[in-house]
Amino acid sequence: MNVMFNISYGLYILTAKDKKMNGCVINALSQVTSTPNRIMIAVNKNNLTTEQILKTKKFNVSILNEDATFDLIKRFGFADGRNSSKFDNFSDFKIAKNKIPYITQGTNSYISAKVVEVRDLGTHYEFLAEVTDEVSLNDKPSITYAYYQSHIKPKLKASQKKIVYVCSVCGYVYEGDTLPEDFICPLCLHDATYFEKKGI
């Protein structure tokens, strides 16, 4: 077993706005200081949301709760914001004071923040940001990535249980006998070299 899977992660929808509203799913968020109140997020460089944050220096993070659905996570985590508008035909959001959307469906709170420092991590950027607003929406428990895997993510049918490829970074499962060489993980955006072949 990959020991890194023992580290607990949450799941969050990171939103930004430049010319259009956009968002993506992240699992790297932590409070790093309370005075001043600052958080850290890490986001893949390939995300449109990352480009928007680099330009505008601000973002919102909606914290997913146990009411979150796979469709919600799929909308923001599995689609490319450059080729689609993730907010089309979606009404479960509001606009925060910083003019950026936050998600009201399947979330218990959101944080607004402005970037104070950017660090290049290779495949990702790390954003250190000052919290400008924090709003509680309800008291439903936040989800972890383990909760997503066991309670939200659809299970494979018996007829599909043959060979799968599992992302060693985020645990995303690709179903199929062969993983395309140019495959990119839709959740964390790592390439095919990060996938491990498993028989189930």
mmCIF file of C-alpha atoms in Angstrom:
data_model
loop_
_atom_site.group_PDB
_atom_site.id
_atom_site.type_symbol
_atom_site.label_atom_id
_atom_site.label_comp_id
_atom_site.label_asym_id
_atom_site.label_seq_id
_atom_site.Cartn_x
_atom_site.Cartn_y
_atom_site.Cartn_z
ATOM 1 C CA MET A 1 0.000 0.000 0.000
ATOM 2 C CA ASN A 2 1.188 3.534 -0.789
ATOM 3 C CA VAL A 3 1.835 5.166 2.596
ATOM 4 C CA MET A 4 0.890 8.552 1.120
ATOM 5 C CA PHE A 5 -2.717 7.307 1.017
ATOM 6 C CA ASN A 6 -2.656 7.332 4.833
ATOM 7 C CA ILE A 7 -2.442 11.128 4.848
ATOM 8 C CA SER A 8 -5.907 12.581 5.354
ATOM 9 C CA TYR A 9 -7.171 14.981 2.688
ATOM 10 C CA GLY A 10 -10.364 16.962 2.335
ATOM 11 C CA LEU A 11 -12.102 17.818 -0.917
ATOM 12 C CA TYR A 12 -12.813 21.382 -1.933
ATOM 13 C CA ILE A 13 -14.090 23.330 -4.926
ATOM 14 C CA LEU A 14 -11.693 26.157 -5.749
ATOM 15 C CA THR A 15 -13.306 28.992 -7.715
ATOM 16 C CA ALA A 16 -11.901 32.023 -9.504
ATOM 17 C CA LYS A 17 -13.044 34.592 -12.029
ATOM 18 C CA ASP A 18 -11.270 36.458 -14.772
ATOM 19 C CA LYS A 19 -13.162 36.722 -18.058
ATOM 20 C CA LYS A 20 -15.452 33.905 -16.921
ATOM 21 C CA MET A 21 -16.292 32.021 -13.748
ATOM 22 C CA ASN A 22 -14.425 28.773 -13.331
ATOM 23 C CA GLY A 23 -13.574 26.192 -10.705
ATOM 24 C CA CYS A 24 -11.797 22.933 -10.022
ATOM 25 C CA VAL A 25 -11.600 20.291 -7.302
ATOM 26 C CA ILE A 26 -8.562 20.347 -5.018
ATOM 27 C CA ASN A 27 -7.503 18.343 -1.986
ATOM 28 C CA ALA A 28 -4.550 20.425 -0.777
ATOM 29 C CA LEU A 29 -5.764 23.127 1.605
ATOM 30 C CA SER A 30 -4.518 24.003 5.055
ATOM 31 C CA GLN A 31 -4.500 26.888 7.492
ATOM 32 C CA VAL A 32 -0.874 27.842 8.062
ATOM 33 C CA THR A 33 -1.244 30.746 10.531
ATOM 34 C CA SER A 34 -4.091 32.199 12.559
ATOM 35 C CA THR A 35 -2.553 35.639 13.126
ATOM 36 C CA PRO A 36 -2.579 36.757 10.379
ATOM 37 C CA ASN A 37 -5.224 34.316 9.181
ATOM 38 C CA ARG A 38 -3.592 32.628 6.193
ATOM 39 C CA ILE A 39 -4.203 29.471 4.194
ATOM 40 C CA MET A 40 -2.208 27.495 1.670
ATOM 41 C CA ILE A 41 -3.546 25.727 -1.421
ATOM 42 C CA ALA A 42 -1.738 23.751 -4.106
ATOM 43 C CA VAL A 43 -3.165 23.641 -7.638
ATOM 44 C CA ASN A 44 -1.998 21.948 -10.817
ATOM 45 C CA LYS A 45 -0.419 24.348 -13.308
ATOM 46 C CA ASN A 46 -2.557 22.961 -16.147
ATOM 47 C CA ASN A 47 -5.812 24.187 -14.605
ATOM 48 C CA LEU A 48 -7.513 27.271 -16.015
ATOM 49 C CA THR A 49 -8.389 28.152 -12.423
ATOM 50 C CA THR A 50 -4.657 28.378 -11.689
ATOM 51 C CA GLU A 51 -4.155 30.866 -14.527
ATOM 52 C CA GLN A 52 -7.041 32.955 -13.265
ATOM 53 C CA ILE A 53 -5.641 33.064 -9.723
ATOM 54 C CA LEU A 54 -2.183 34.010 -10.993
ATOM 55 C CA LYS A 55 -3.774 36.938 -12.825
ATOM 56 C CA THR A 56 -6.351 38.151 -10.282
ATOM 57 C CA LYS A 57 -4.578 37.111 -7.039
ATOM 58 C CA LYS A 58 -7.850 36.062 -5.379
ATOM 59 C CA PHE A 59 -10.060 32.983 -5.030
ATOM 60 C CA ASN A 60 -12.754 31.229 -3.035
ATOM 61 C CA VAL A 61 -12.680 27.723 -1.586
ATOM 62 C CA SER A 62 -15.986 25.923 -0.939
ATOM 63 C CA ILE A 63 -15.656 23.110 1.596
ATOM 64 C CA LEU A 64 -17.570 19.987 0.525
ATOM 65 C CA ASN A 65 -19.826 18.255 3.038
ATOM 66 C CA GLU A 66 -21.398 14.791 3.185
ATOM 67 C CA ASP A 67 -24.304 15.916 0.963
ATOM 68 C CA ALA A 68 -21.917 16.420 -1.966
ATOM 69 C CA THR A 69 -22.802 14.303 -4.997
ATOM 70 C CA PHE A 70 -20.637 12.619 -7.572
ATOM 71 C CA ASP A 71 -22.240 14.838 -10.235
ATOM 72 C CA LEU A 72 -21.059 17.951 -8.395
ATOM 73 C CA ILE A 73 -17.522 16.628 -8.073
ATOM 74 C CA LYS A 74 -17.566 15.463 -11.691
ATOM 75 C CA ARG A 75 -18.729 18.893 -12.911
ATOM 76 C CA PHE A 76 -15.819 20.729 -11.320
ATOM 77 C CA GLY A 77 -13.231 17.962 -11.172
ATOM 78 C CA PHE A 78 -13.497 16.056 -14.430
ATOM 79 C CA ALA A 79 -14.046 18.787 -17.052
ATOM 80 C CA ASP A 80 -11.568 21.190 -18.645
ATOM 81 C CA GLY A 81 -12.559 24.804 -18.008
ATOM 82 C CA ARG A 82 -10.986 25.897 -21.280
ATOM 83 C CA ASN A 83 -13.339 23.712 -23.323
ATOM 84 C CA SER A 84 -16.491 24.064 -21.242
ATOM 85 C CA SER A 85 -18.274 26.455 -18.942
ATOM 86 C CA LYS A 86 -18.638 24.673 -15.628
ATOM 87 C CA PHE A 87 -21.323 27.080 -14.443
ATOM 88 C CA ASP A 88 -23.629 26.533 -17.447
ATOM 89 C CA ASN A 89 -26.986 25.038 -16.374
ATOM 90 C CA PHE A 90 -25.821 25.200 -12.758
ATOM 91 C CA SER A 91 -27.626 27.350 -10.226
ATOM 92 C CA ASP A 92 -26.227 26.159 -6.888
ATOM 93 C CA PHE A 93 -23.859 29.052 -6.361
ATOM 94 C CA LYS A 94 -23.817 32.635 -5.148
ATOM 95 C CA ILE A 95 -21.417 35.512 -5.611
ATOM 96 C CA ALA A 96 -19.261 36.440 -2.631
ATOM 97 C CA LYS A 97 -18.102 39.930 -1.658
ATOM 98 C CA ASN A 98 -14.964 39.467 -3.770
ATOM 99 C CA LYS A 99 -17.169 38.986 -6.897
ATOM 100 C CA ILE A 100 -16.160 35.307 -7.179
ATOM 101 C CA PRO A 101 -18.710 32.469 -6.982
ATOM 102 C CA TYR A 102 -18.942 30.007 -4.125
ATOM 103 C CA ILE A 103 -20.836 26.722 -4.206
ATOM 104 C CA THR A 104 -24.013 26.359 -2.123
ATOM 105 C CA GLN A 105 -24.835 22.709 -2.962
ATOM 106 C CA GLY A 106 -23.066 20.004 -0.932
ATOM 107 C CA THR A 107 -20.904 22.482 0.971
ATOM 108 C CA ASN A 108 -20.841 23.658 4.571
ATOM 109 C CA SER A 109 -18.795 26.862 4.277
ATOM 110 C CA TYR A 110 -16.526 28.895 2.082
ATOM 111 C CA ILE A 111 -13.364 30.939 2.419
ATOM 112 C CA SER A 112 -12.410 33.993 0.366
ATOM 113 C CA ALA A 113 -8.717 34.807 0.108
ATOM 114 C CA LYS A 114 -6.177 37.007 -1.628
ATOM 115 C CA VAL A 115 -2.762 35.705 -2.664
ATOM 116 C CA VAL A 116 0.292 37.062 -0.865
ATOM 117 C CA GLU A 117 2.918 34.642 -2.197
ATOM 118 C CA VAL A 118 3.276 32.083 -5.000
ATOM 119 C CA ARG A 119 5.689 29.172 -4.930
ATOM 120 C CA ASP A 120 6.538 27.027 -7.965
ATOM 121 C CA LEU A 121 6.390 23.322 -7.047
ATOM 122 C CA GLY A 122 7.072 21.936 -10.510
ATOM 123 C CA THR A 123 3.727 20.460 -11.562
ATOM 124 C CA HIS A 124 1.789 22.706 -9.150
ATOM 125 C CA TYR A 125 1.740 26.215 -7.765
ATOM 126 C CA GLU A 126 1.431 26.726 -4.049
ATOM 127 C CA PHE A 127 -0.563 29.819 -3.142
ATOM 128 C CA LEU A 128 -0.144 31.392 0.279
ATOM 129 C CA ALA A 129 -3.183 33.598 0.816
ATOM 130 C CA GLU A 130 -4.691 35.907 3.407
ATOM 131 C CA VAL A 131 -8.272 35.069 4.387
ATOM 132 C CA THR A 132 -10.564 38.009 3.599
ATOM 133 C CA ASP A 133 -13.855 36.341 4.491
ATOM 134 C CA GLU A 134 -15.071 33.053 5.968
ATOM 135 C CA VAL A 135 -18.737 32.083 5.963
ATOM 136 C CA SER A 136 -20.478 29.059 7.491
ATOM 137 C CA LEU A 137 -23.454 27.749 5.511
ATOM 138 C CA ASN A 138 -24.490 24.766 7.672
ATOM 139 C CA ASP A 139 -23.073 22.316 10.212
ATOM 140 C CA LYS A 140 -22.983 19.163 8.063
ATOM 141 C CA PRO A 141 -19.642 17.306 8.351
ATOM 142 C CA SER A 142 -16.912 17.995 5.830
ATOM 143 C CA ILE A 143 -15.849 15.085 3.652
ATOM 144 C CA THR A 144 -12.409 13.555 3.385
ATOM 145 C CA TYR A 145 -10.998 11.991 0.256
ATOM 146 C CA ALA A 146 -11.464 8.589 1.928
ATOM 147 C CA TYR A 147 -15.159 9.395 2.462
ATOM 148 C CA TYR A 148 -15.455 10.303 -1.223
ATOM 149 C CA GLN A 149 -13.897 6.986 -2.229
ATOM 150 C CA SER A 150 -16.155 4.887 0.024
ATOM 151 C CA HIS A 151 -19.474 6.793 -0.037
ATOM 152 C CA ILE A 152 -19.703 9.071 -3.084
ATOM 153 C CA LYS A 153 -17.667 7.633 -5.935
ATOM 154 C CA PRO A 154 -19.678 5.074 -7.959
ATOM 155 C CA LYS A 155 -18.626 1.464 -7.409
ATOM 156 C CA LEU A 156 -17.515 -0.786 -10.229
ATOM 157 C CA LYS A 157 -20.053 -3.348 -11.375
ATOM 158 C CA ALA A 158 -19.084 -6.998 -11.124
ATOM 159 C CA SER A 159 -18.861 -7.253 -14.908
ATOM 160 C CA GLN A 160 -16.346 -4.396 -14.952
ATOM 161 C CA LYS A 161 -13.996 -5.889 -12.387
ATOM 162 C CA LYS A 162 -11.037 -6.859 -14.535
ATOM 163 C CA ILE A 163 -8.051 -4.559 -14.838
ATOM 164 C CA VAL A 164 -7.923 -0.994 -13.551
ATOM 165 C CA TYR A 165 -5.279 1.690 -13.322
ATOM 166 C CA VAL A 166 -5.068 3.674 -10.084
ATOM 167 C CA CYS A 167 -3.527 7.136 -9.817
ATOM 168 C CA SER A 168 -0.802 6.980 -7.171
ATOM 169 C CA VAL A 169 -1.335 10.661 -6.343
ATOM 170 C CA CYS A 170 -5.084 10.962 -5.776
ATOM 171 C CA GLY A 171 -6.464 7.419 -6.096
ATOM 172 C CA TYR A 172 -8.547 8.058 -9.227
ATOM 173 C CA VAL A 173 -9.449 4.739 -10.901
ATOM 174 C CA TYR A 174 -9.342 4.346 -14.684
ATOM 175 C CA GLU A 175 -11.423 1.382 -15.808
ATOM 176 C CA GLY A 176 -10.133 -0.476 -18.831
ATOM 177 C CA ASP A 177 -7.670 -3.100 -19.997
ATOM 178 C CA THR A 178 -5.234 -0.516 -21.406
ATOM 179 C CA LEU A 179 -4.383 2.955 -20.156
ATOM 180 C CA PRO A 180 -3.698 5.374 -23.046
ATOM 181 C CA GLU A 181 -0.132 6.708 -22.992
ATOM 182 C CA ASP A 182 -1.377 10.290 -23.164
ATOM 183 C CA PHE A 183 -3.990 9.839 -20.420
ATOM 184 C CA ILE A 184 -4.252 12.671 -17.879
ATOM 185 C CA CYS A 185 -5.898 12.089 -14.506
ATOM 186 C CA PRO A 186 -9.143 14.108 -14.525
ATOM 187 C CA LEU A 187 -8.930 14.722 -10.775
ATOM 188 C CA CYS A 188 -5.316 15.741 -10.116
ATOM 189 C CA LEU A 189 -4.086 16.144 -13.744
ATOM 190 C CA HIS A 190 -1.033 13.880 -13.400
ATOM 191 C CA ASP A 191 -0.022 11.879 -16.477
ATOM 192 C CA ALA A 192 -0.122 8.149 -17.167
ATOM 193 C CA THR A 193 3.245 7.501 -15.529
ATOM 194 C CA TYR A 194 1.608 8.055 -12.128
ATOM 195 C CA PHE A 195 -0.882 5.204 -12.632
ATOM 196 C CA GLU A 196 -0.454 1.698 -11.256
ATOM 197 C CA LYS A 197 -2.024 -1.313 -12.978
ATOM 198 C CA LYS A 198 -4.136 -3.501 -10.707
ATOM 199 C CA GLY A 199 -6.308 -6.550 -11.174
ATOM 200 C CA ILE A 200 -9.571 -6.608 -9.255
#
